[in-house]
Coordinates of C-alpha atoms and ligand atoms in Angstrom, one line a residue:
M1 CA -26.2 58.9 -10.6
N2 CA -25.1 57.9 -7.5
K3 CA -24.5 55.0 -6.6
P4 CA -24.2 52.2 -3.9
S5 CA -20.5 52.5 -2.0
D6 CA -18.5 49.3 0.0
T7 CA -18.5 51.1 3.0
F8 CA -19.6 54.0 4.5
P9 CA -17.7 55.9 6.6
E10 CA -19.6 58.7 7.3
Y11 CA -22.3 56.7 8.4
R12 CA -24.1 57.1 12.1
A13 CA -27.7 55.5 13.3
L14 CA -30.2 58.5 13.3
D15 CA -31.4 59.2 16.2
E16 CA -34.0 62.1 18.2
K17 CA -32.0 64.5 19.0
S18 CA -29.9 65.1 15.9
V19 CA -32.4 63.9 13.3
A20 CA -33.7 67.5 13.7
G21 CA -30.1 69.3 12.5
F22 CA -29.4 66.5 9.4
V23 CA -32.5 67.4 7.9
S24 CA -32.2 71.3 9.1
Q25 CA -29.5 71.0 6.0
I26 CA -32.0 70.6 3.3
Q27 CA -33.4 73.8 2.2
T28 CA -36.5 72.3 0.8
V29 CA -37.1 70.6 4.7
R30 CA -36.4 73.8 6.2
E31 CA -39.7 75.6 4.3
T32 CA -42.0 72.7 5.1
L33 CA -41.2 73.0 8.3
G34 CA -41.1 76.4 8.8
G35 CA -40.1 77.9 12.6
S36 CA -36.4 77.4 13.2
P37 CA -35.3 74.6 13.7
E38 CA -34.4 74.0 17.7
T39 CA -37.9 74.6 17.8
W40 CA -38.5 71.8 16.1
G41 CA -39.8 67.5 17.2
A42 CA -38.6 64.3 16.4
R43 CA -40.1 61.0 17.2
E44 CA -38.8 57.4 16.5
V45 CA -42.0 56.4 15.0
G46 CA -40.7 53.1 12.5
D47 CA -41.8 50.1 13.1
G48 CA -41.0 47.8 10.4
N49 CA -38.4 44.5 10.9
L50 CA -35.3 47.1 9.4
N51 CA -35.2 50.5 9.2
L52 CA -35.1 53.5 11.7
V53 CA -38.6 55.8 10.6
F54 CA -38.8 59.6 12.0
I55 CA -41.4 61.5 11.7
V56 CA -39.5 65.8 12.0
T57 CA -42.1 68.2 13.1
G58 CA -41.9 71.6 12.9
T59 CA -44.9 74.2 12.5
K60 CA -45.4 74.5 9.6
G61 CA -45.5 70.6 8.0
A62 CA -43.5 67.6 9.6
V63 CA -40.9 65.5 7.5
V64 CA -40.2 61.7 7.3
V65 CA -36.2 60.3 7.3
K66 CA -36.4 56.6 6.6
Q67 CA -33.1 55.2 7.8
A68 CA -31.5 51.8 7.0
L69 CA -29.4 50.6 9.9
P70 CA -26.5 47.7 9.1
Y71 CA -28.2 45.0 10.4
V72 CA -31.9 43.5 10.5
R73 CA -33.5 46.2 12.2
C74 CA -36.3 43.0 14.6
V75 CA -33.0 40.7 14.5
G76 CA -30.5 42.3 15.7
E77 CA -26.6 43.5 15.3
A78 CA -26.2 40.1 15.4
W79 CA -28.1 39.2 11.2
A80 CA -25.7 42.5 9.7
L81 CA -27.5 43.7 6.4
P82 CA -25.9 46.4 3.5
L83 CA -26.6 49.8 4.1
E84 CA -27.2 50.2 -0.1
R85 CA -30.7 48.7 0.6
A86 CA -31.7 52.7 0.6
Y87 CA -29.3 53.4 -2.7
F88 CA -32.0 50.8 -4.2
E89 CA -35.4 51.6 -2.3
N90 CA -34.2 56.0 -3.5
E91 CA -33.5 54.9 -7.1
A92 CA -36.5 52.5 -7.5
L93 CA -38.6 55.0 -5.8
T94 CA -37.2 57.0 -9.6
E95 CA -37.9 54.6 -12.1
E96 CA -41.0 54.1 -10.6
A97 CA -42.0 58.2 -10.6
K98 CA -41.6 58.0 -13.8
F99 CA -44.8 56.4 -14.2
V100 CA -47.1 56.7 -11.4
P101 CA -45.1 60.1 -9.5
H102 CA -49.1 60.3 -7.0
L103 CA -49.3 57.3 -6.2
L104 CA -46.0 57.9 -4.1
P105 CA -45.0 59.7 -1.7
Q106 CA -42.8 63.1 -2.4
R107 CA -38.9 62.9 -2.0
Y108 CA -37.1 65.6 -0.7
H109 CA -33.6 64.5 0.2
Y110 CA -30.9 61.0 -0.6
D111 CA -28.7 61.0 1.2
S112 CA -26.1 58.5 0.3
K113 CA -23.8 59.3 3.2
L114 CA -26.0 58.1 6.1
A115 CA -28.1 55.6 3.7
A116 CA -32.4 58.5 4.5
I117 CA -34.1 59.3 2.7
V118 CA -36.1 62.7 3.6
M119 CA -39.9 62.8 2.3
E120 CA -43.5 63.5 2.5
F121 CA -45.9 62.9 5.7
L122 CA -48.0 61.7 5.1
S123 CA -51.0 62.2 7.1
P124 CA -54.4 62.0 7.2
H125 CA -53.3 58.1 6.0
I126 CA -51.6 55.3 7.8
I127 CA -50.5 51.4 7.3
L128 CA -52.9 50.0 5.1
R129 CA -52.6 46.8 6.8
K130 CA -54.3 48.7 10.5
G131 CA -57.1 49.8 8.3
F132 CA -58.0 47.1 7.5
I133 CA -57.2 45.4 10.7
Q134 CA -59.8 48.3 12.4
G135 CA -62.0 47.1 8.9
I136 CA -62.0 50.8 6.6
R137 CA -63.1 50.4 3.0
Y138 CA -60.7 51.7 0.8
P139 CA -63.0 52.1 -2.8
R140 CA -60.0 53.6 -4.6
L141 CA -57.5 50.6 -3.5
A142 CA -57.9 48.2 -6.0
A143 CA -57.3 50.9 -8.7
D144 CA -54.6 52.9 -7.2
I145 CA -52.7 49.5 -7.2
A146 CA -53.7 48.5 -9.9
E147 CA -52.4 50.9 -12.1
F148 CA -49.2 51.2 -9.8
M149 CA -48.7 47.6 -10.4
A150 CA -50.1 47.8 -14.4
Q151 CA -47.5 51.0 -15.1
T152 CA -43.8 49.6 -12.8
L153 CA -43.9 46.4 -14.2
F154 CA -44.8 46.8 -17.5
K155 CA -42.9 49.6 -18.5
T156 CA -40.3 49.0 -17.1
S157 CA -40.2 45.2 -19.2
D158 CA -38.5 44.1 -22.6
L159 CA -42.8 44.9 -23.6
Y160 CA -42.1 48.8 -22.8
L161 CA -38.1 49.2 -22.5
G162 CA -35.2 48.7 -25.5
A163 CA -33.1 45.8 -25.0
A164 CA -30.1 47.9 -23.9
T165 CA -31.8 50.8 -21.7
K166 CA -33.6 47.9 -19.2
K167 CA -30.3 46.2 -18.9
Q168 CA -29.4 48.9 -18.3
R169 CA -31.2 49.1 -15.8
M170 CA -31.1 45.7 -15.0
A171 CA -27.1 46.3 -13.4
I172 CA -28.2 48.4 -11.1
F173 CA -30.0 46.2 -10.0
C174 CA -28.6 42.8 -9.8
R175 CA -27.3 44.3 -6.4
N176 CA -29.7 44.0 -4.4
T177 CA -28.9 40.9 -3.3
E178 CA -29.0 40.8 0.3
L179 CA -31.9 41.8 0.0
C180 CA -33.2 39.5 -2.4
K181 CA -31.9 36.8 -0.4
I182 CA -33.8 37.5 2.7
T183 CA -36.8 36.9 0.2
E184 CA -35.6 33.7 -1.2
E185 CA -35.0 32.3 2.8
L186 CA -38.0 33.9 4.3
V187 CA -40.2 32.8 1.2
F188 CA -39.3 30.1 -0.5
T189 CA -37.4 28.2 2.2
D190 CA -37.6 28.7 5.7
P191 CA -40.8 28.1 6.2
Y192 CA -40.3 24.1 4.6
R193 CA -38.0 23.6 7.1
I194 CA -36.7 23.9 10.0
A195 CA -35.0 27.1 10.6
K196 CA -33.0 29.3 14.2
L197 CA -35.9 31.9 13.6
N198 CA -39.3 30.8 12.6
R199 CA -41.7 30.6 14.9
W200 CA -45.6 30.2 14.7
T201 CA -48.5 29.8 17.2
T202 CA -47.9 26.0 19.4
P203 CA -48.3 24.0 20.6
Q204 CA -52.0 24.7 18.2
L205 CA -50.4 24.8 15.1
D206 CA -47.3 22.5 15.0
D207 CA -48.8 19.8 13.2
I208 CA -49.7 22.3 9.9
A209 CA -46.4 22.9 10.5
E210 CA -44.3 19.8 10.4
K211 CA -47.2 18.2 8.1
F212 CA -45.6 21.4 5.8
R213 CA -42.3 20.0 6.5
Q214 CA -43.3 16.7 5.4
D215 CA -44.6 18.0 2.0
G216 CA -43.1 17.0 -0.7
P217 CA -46.0 18.0 -3.6
L218 CA -45.8 21.6 -1.5
K219 CA -42.7 22.6 -0.9
T220 CA -41.6 21.4 -4.9
A221 CA -43.8 24.1 -6.2
A222 CA -42.5 26.6 -3.3
Q223 CA -39.1 25.6 -4.8
R224 CA -41.0 25.4 -8.6
L225 CA -41.5 28.9 -7.5
K226 CA -38.2 29.8 -6.1
L227 CA -36.5 29.4 -9.2
K228 CA -38.9 31.7 -11.7
F229 CA -38.0 35.0 -8.2
L230 CA -33.6 33.5 -9.1
T231 CA -33.9 33.9 -12.9
T232 CA -37.5 35.9 -14.6
A233 CA -36.1 39.6 -14.8
E234 CA -39.1 40.2 -16.2
A235 CA -39.9 43.6 -15.0
L236 CA -38.7 46.1 -11.8
I237 CA -40.3 45.3 -9.1
H238 CA -41.4 46.5 -6.2
G239 CA -40.2 42.8 -4.2
D240 CA -42.1 43.7 -0.9
L241 CA -46.3 44.8 -1.9
H242 CA -48.2 43.6 0.7
S243 CA -49.6 46.1 3.2
G244 CA -47.7 47.2 5.6
S245 CA -46.0 48.7 3.1
I246 CA -48.8 51.0 1.0
M247 CA -50.3 54.1 3.5
A248 CA -54.1 54.6 3.2
T249 CA -57.2 57.2 2.9
P250 CA -60.5 56.1 2.0
E251 CA -58.8 59.3 -0.7
D252 CA -55.7 58.6 -1.2
T253 CA -53.3 55.6 -2.3
R254 CA -49.3 55.5 -2.0
V255 CA -46.5 53.4 -2.0
I256 CA -43.6 52.6 -0.4
D257 CA -40.4 50.4 0.8
P258 CA -39.6 49.8 -2.5
E259 CA -35.9 48.6 -1.1
F260 CA -36.8 45.2 -2.2
A261 CA -36.6 46.3 -5.3
F262 CA -35.3 44.0 -8.5
Y263 CA -36.0 42.5 -11.6
G264 CA -37.7 39.8 -11.9
P265 CA -41.1 38.4 -11.8
M266 CA -44.1 40.3 -11.9
G267 CA -46.9 38.0 -10.1
F268 CA -44.1 37.9 -7.3
D269 CA -46.2 41.7 -6.4
S270 CA -49.2 40.7 -8.0
G271 CA -49.0 38.1 -5.6
A272 CA -47.8 40.0 -2.6
V273 CA -51.1 42.3 -2.7
I274 CA -53.6 39.2 -3.3
G275 CA -52.2 36.3 -0.1
N276 CA -51.5 39.8 1.8
L277 CA -55.1 40.3 1.3
L278 CA -56.2 37.1 1.6
L279 CA -54.3 37.1 5.0
A280 CA -56.8 39.9 6.4
F281 CA -59.6 37.7 5.1
F282 CA -58.5 35.5 7.0
S283 CA -58.1 37.8 10.1
Q284 CA -61.0 39.3 10.4
E285 CA -62.7 36.3 12.3
G286 CA -60.2 38.5 15.4
H287 CA -61.1 41.0 14.8
E288 CA -64.6 41.0 15.3
S289 CA -66.8 42.4 18.3
S290 CA -69.1 39.4 17.3
P291 CA -69.3 36.4 15.7
G292 CA -70.3 37.7 12.0
Q293 CA -70.1 41.3 12.6
R294 CA -67.0 41.5 9.7
K295 CA -69.5 39.4 7.8
E296 CA -69.6 42.6 4.7
Y297 CA -66.2 44.0 5.7
R298 CA -64.6 40.8 4.7
A299 CA -67.2 40.1 1.6
W300 CA -65.0 44.0 0.3
L301 CA -61.4 42.6 1.2
L302 CA -62.5 39.9 -1.9
Q303 CA -63.8 42.1 -4.6
T304 CA -61.1 44.3 -3.8
I305 CA -58.8 41.5 -4.7
E306 CA -61.1 40.0 -7.9
E307 CA -61.1 44.3 -8.9
T308 CA -57.4 44.9 -8.0
W309 CA -56.9 41.9 -10.6
N310 CA -59.0 42.1 -12.3
R311 CA -58.1 46.1 -13.5
F312 CA -54.1 45.2 -13.9
E313 CA -54.7 43.2 -15.5
Q314 CA -57.1 45.5 -17.8
R315 CA -55.6 48.1 -18.0
F316 CA -51.6 46.0 -19.2
L317 CA -53.3 44.8 -22.1
E318 CA -54.4 48.8 -22.6
L319 CA -50.8 49.7 -21.6
W320 CA -49.2 46.6 -24.2
Q321 CA -51.4 47.4 -26.7
E322 CA -51.3 51.9 -26.9
N323 CA -47.1 51.1 -25.7
A324 CA -45.4 48.3 -27.7
S325 CA -42.1 50.1 -28.0
G326 CA -40.0 47.3 -26.3
D327 CA -37.8 43.9 -28.0
A328 CA -39.9 41.8 -26.9
Y329 CA -42.9 41.2 -29.6
H330 CA -41.7 43.7 -31.3
A331 CA -44.3 45.4 -33.1
S332 CA -43.0 45.6 -36.2
L333 CA -43.7 41.8 -37.3
F334 CA -47.3 42.2 -36.6
A335 CA -48.8 45.8 -38.4
D336 CA -51.7 42.7 -40.9
P337 CA -54.0 42.1 -38.9
V338 CA -53.4 38.2 -39.2
S339 CA -50.3 37.9 -36.8
S340 CA -52.3 41.2 -34.6
E341 CA -54.6 38.6 -34.2
A342 CA -52.6 36.0 -33.0
L343 CA -50.6 38.5 -30.7
A344 CA -53.9 39.8 -29.8
T345 CA -54.3 36.1 -28.5
E346 CA -50.5 35.4 -27.5
Q347 CA -51.0 38.8 -25.0
R348 CA -53.7 36.9 -23.6
N349 CA -51.8 33.7 -23.0
Y350 CA -49.1 35.9 -20.6
L351 CA -51.4 37.4 -18.3
R352 CA -52.7 33.9 -18.4
R353 CA -49.6 32.7 -17.5
L354 CA -48.9 35.9 -14.9
F355 CA -51.8 35.4 -13.4
H356 CA -50.9 32.0 -12.3
D357 CA -46.9 32.4 -11.4
S358 CA -49.9 35.7 -9.3
V359 CA -51.4 32.3 -7.4
G360 CA -48.4 30.4 -6.2
F361 CA -46.7 33.5 -5.2
A362 CA -50.2 34.8 -3.0
G363 CA -49.7 31.0 -1.7
V364 CA -45.5 31.0 -0.6
K365 CA -46.3 34.9 0.3
M366 CA -49.6 33.3 3.1
I367 CA -47.4 30.6 4.2
R368 CA -44.7 32.8 5.1
R369 CA -46.0 35.4 7.2
I370 CA -47.4 31.9 9.5
L371 CA -44.7 29.8 10.1
G372 CA -41.9 31.9 9.2
L373 CA -39.7 35.2 11.0
A374 CA -41.7 38.0 9.6
H375 CA -45.6 38.0 11.1
V376 CA -47.8 39.8 10.1
E377 CA -50.4 42.8 12.6
D378 CA -53.4 41.7 11.0
L379 CA -52.8 38.0 13.1
E380 CA -50.5 38.6 15.7
A381 CA -53.0 40.7 16.6
I382 CA -55.0 38.7 18.0
K383 CA -54.7 37.8 21.6
D384 CA -56.3 34.4 22.3
P385 CA -53.7 32.2 20.2
D386 CA -56.9 29.6 20.3
L387 CA -58.6 32.0 18.2
R388 CA -55.7 33.3 16.1
A389 CA -54.5 29.8 14.9
R390 CA -57.9 29.1 13.9
C391 CA -57.6 31.2 11.8
E392 CA -53.8 30.8 10.3
R393 CA -54.9 27.5 9.9
K394 CA -57.4 28.7 7.0
A395 CA -55.1 30.4 5.6
L396 CA -52.6 28.1 5.6
R397 CA -54.8 25.6 4.2
L398 CA -55.5 28.1 0.9
G399 CA -51.9 29.1 0.8
R400 CA -51.3 25.4 0.6
L401 CA -53.7 25.0 -1.8
L402 CA -53.4 28.1 -4.1
V403 CA -49.4 27.4 -4.1
I404 CA -49.1 23.8 -5.8
E405 CA -52.5 24.4 -8.1
S406 CA -52.3 27.6 -8.7
E407 CA -52.6 26.4 -12.5
S408 CA -55.2 24.8 -11.9
F409 CA -56.8 28.3 -11.5
S410 CA -58.9 30.2 -14.6
T411 CA -59.9 33.4 -12.8
I412 CA -59.6 35.5 -9.5
T413 CA -63.7 34.4 -8.7
E414 CA -62.0 30.6 -8.2
V415 CA -59.2 31.5 -6.5
T416 CA -61.8 34.5 -3.7
A417 CA -64.4 31.6 -4.2
A418 CA -62.0 29.3 -2.4
A419 CA -61.0 31.7 0.2
R420 CA -65.0 31.6 1.2
Q421 CA -65.2 28.4 0.5
E422 CA -61.9 27.3 3.7
Y423 CA -62.8 30.1 5.6
S424 CA -67.0 28.5 5.9
H425 CA -64.7 24.9 6.3
H426 CA -64.7 22.6 10.1
E427 CA -62.4 22.0 11.2
S428 CA -61.6 18.6 11.4
Ligands
SR1_501 C1 -35.6 39.9 8.4 S1 -36.7 41.1 7.5 C2 -38.3 40.2 7.5 C3 -39.7 40.6 6.6 O1 -39.9 42.4 6.4 C4 -39.8 42.9 5.2 O2 -40.4 43.3 4.8 C5 -39.7 41.5 4.3 O3 -40.7 41.5 4.0 C6 -39.0 41.0 5.1 O4 -39.2 39.3 4.4
MG502 MG1 -40.6 47.9 4.2

């Protein structure tokens, strides 16, 4: 097993000149690219918050090189960040590939010295968030993401794994402390206090930003979710499952970027998916060529939220019924019909609790993208600040409701109904 080291003595940040030389040492990459390395081209295309991303193109094909930088790219060298995150990403991809290889990019090479992963160039896939901005429909998305979450969350949990195996896996990921800390601060804490890196559409949202900072019930509920994030080691979660971590075409879906992976609460992943689809929903008003032009697309986004949750819940239950091999709810206890009925009730309760977690996490994920450091293109691409703020305010209001009232929602259709209602709400 590769182990992260404290230092990376041979590390150097790659650039468009050096990256071809690096990948030319990898036999599978040479075969994928074709021709000789001198003829290959390279572009740095990373637009995420943390890493370098290169596309290296040859005569026959292309590959992607993702390399960690020793600092947070969107902030600068002042915010140091361990290179080991590439190791955790590679380990998470290895785990996920056991269950859903068809929903991931193929990996060609992990380089522990350069903190780099060389992987498949997905084409004509685009980042899902960008597809949402363009109004593209993805008929497979709900089923694929539901399958990804059901498989990766169930099969890394105590419902499926023996206790010793799970603890060994947890031991690997519990060292991913710096990436968890980013989430702990940027998602759960900073949006609710004055923090240097916070920003929002100002002055339009100044009032609501301040109101949230004074909002005891909201801050308490957000901290309750943070405590869950800190303490609940339910499964190996992706940890950053937003629409920028999914590449898609209408026919194919791939989940990328699990560098935030650790053993955490399952609802953090399902909540990220729901929250980011809701952000896409509220941002549509800012992408319309004429009022109402995205009405049907908005309806599709809400349907996708419902279908994703419903399929996820169904698949998770199926997996549990078919593979009850874990140490939790040990199968030996539930063989007789009465106990089996009791287990079925317990499983429904488990899913209901997971639903409530997901709703709460969806809410904090929405709020942090509007009041915190890292925003989303869905909203940032809306150039008119008044229009953007109108979309953002609605998203913030729903986000708050999801956080403080998470347990009052019984079904996903109640969540989408609340989104519809907030969308049509006229500002008072
Ligand atoms: C400083 S990193 C900001 C955000 O980018 C990543 O995609 C994560 O969502 C993180 O919270
Ligand atoms: Mg990412």
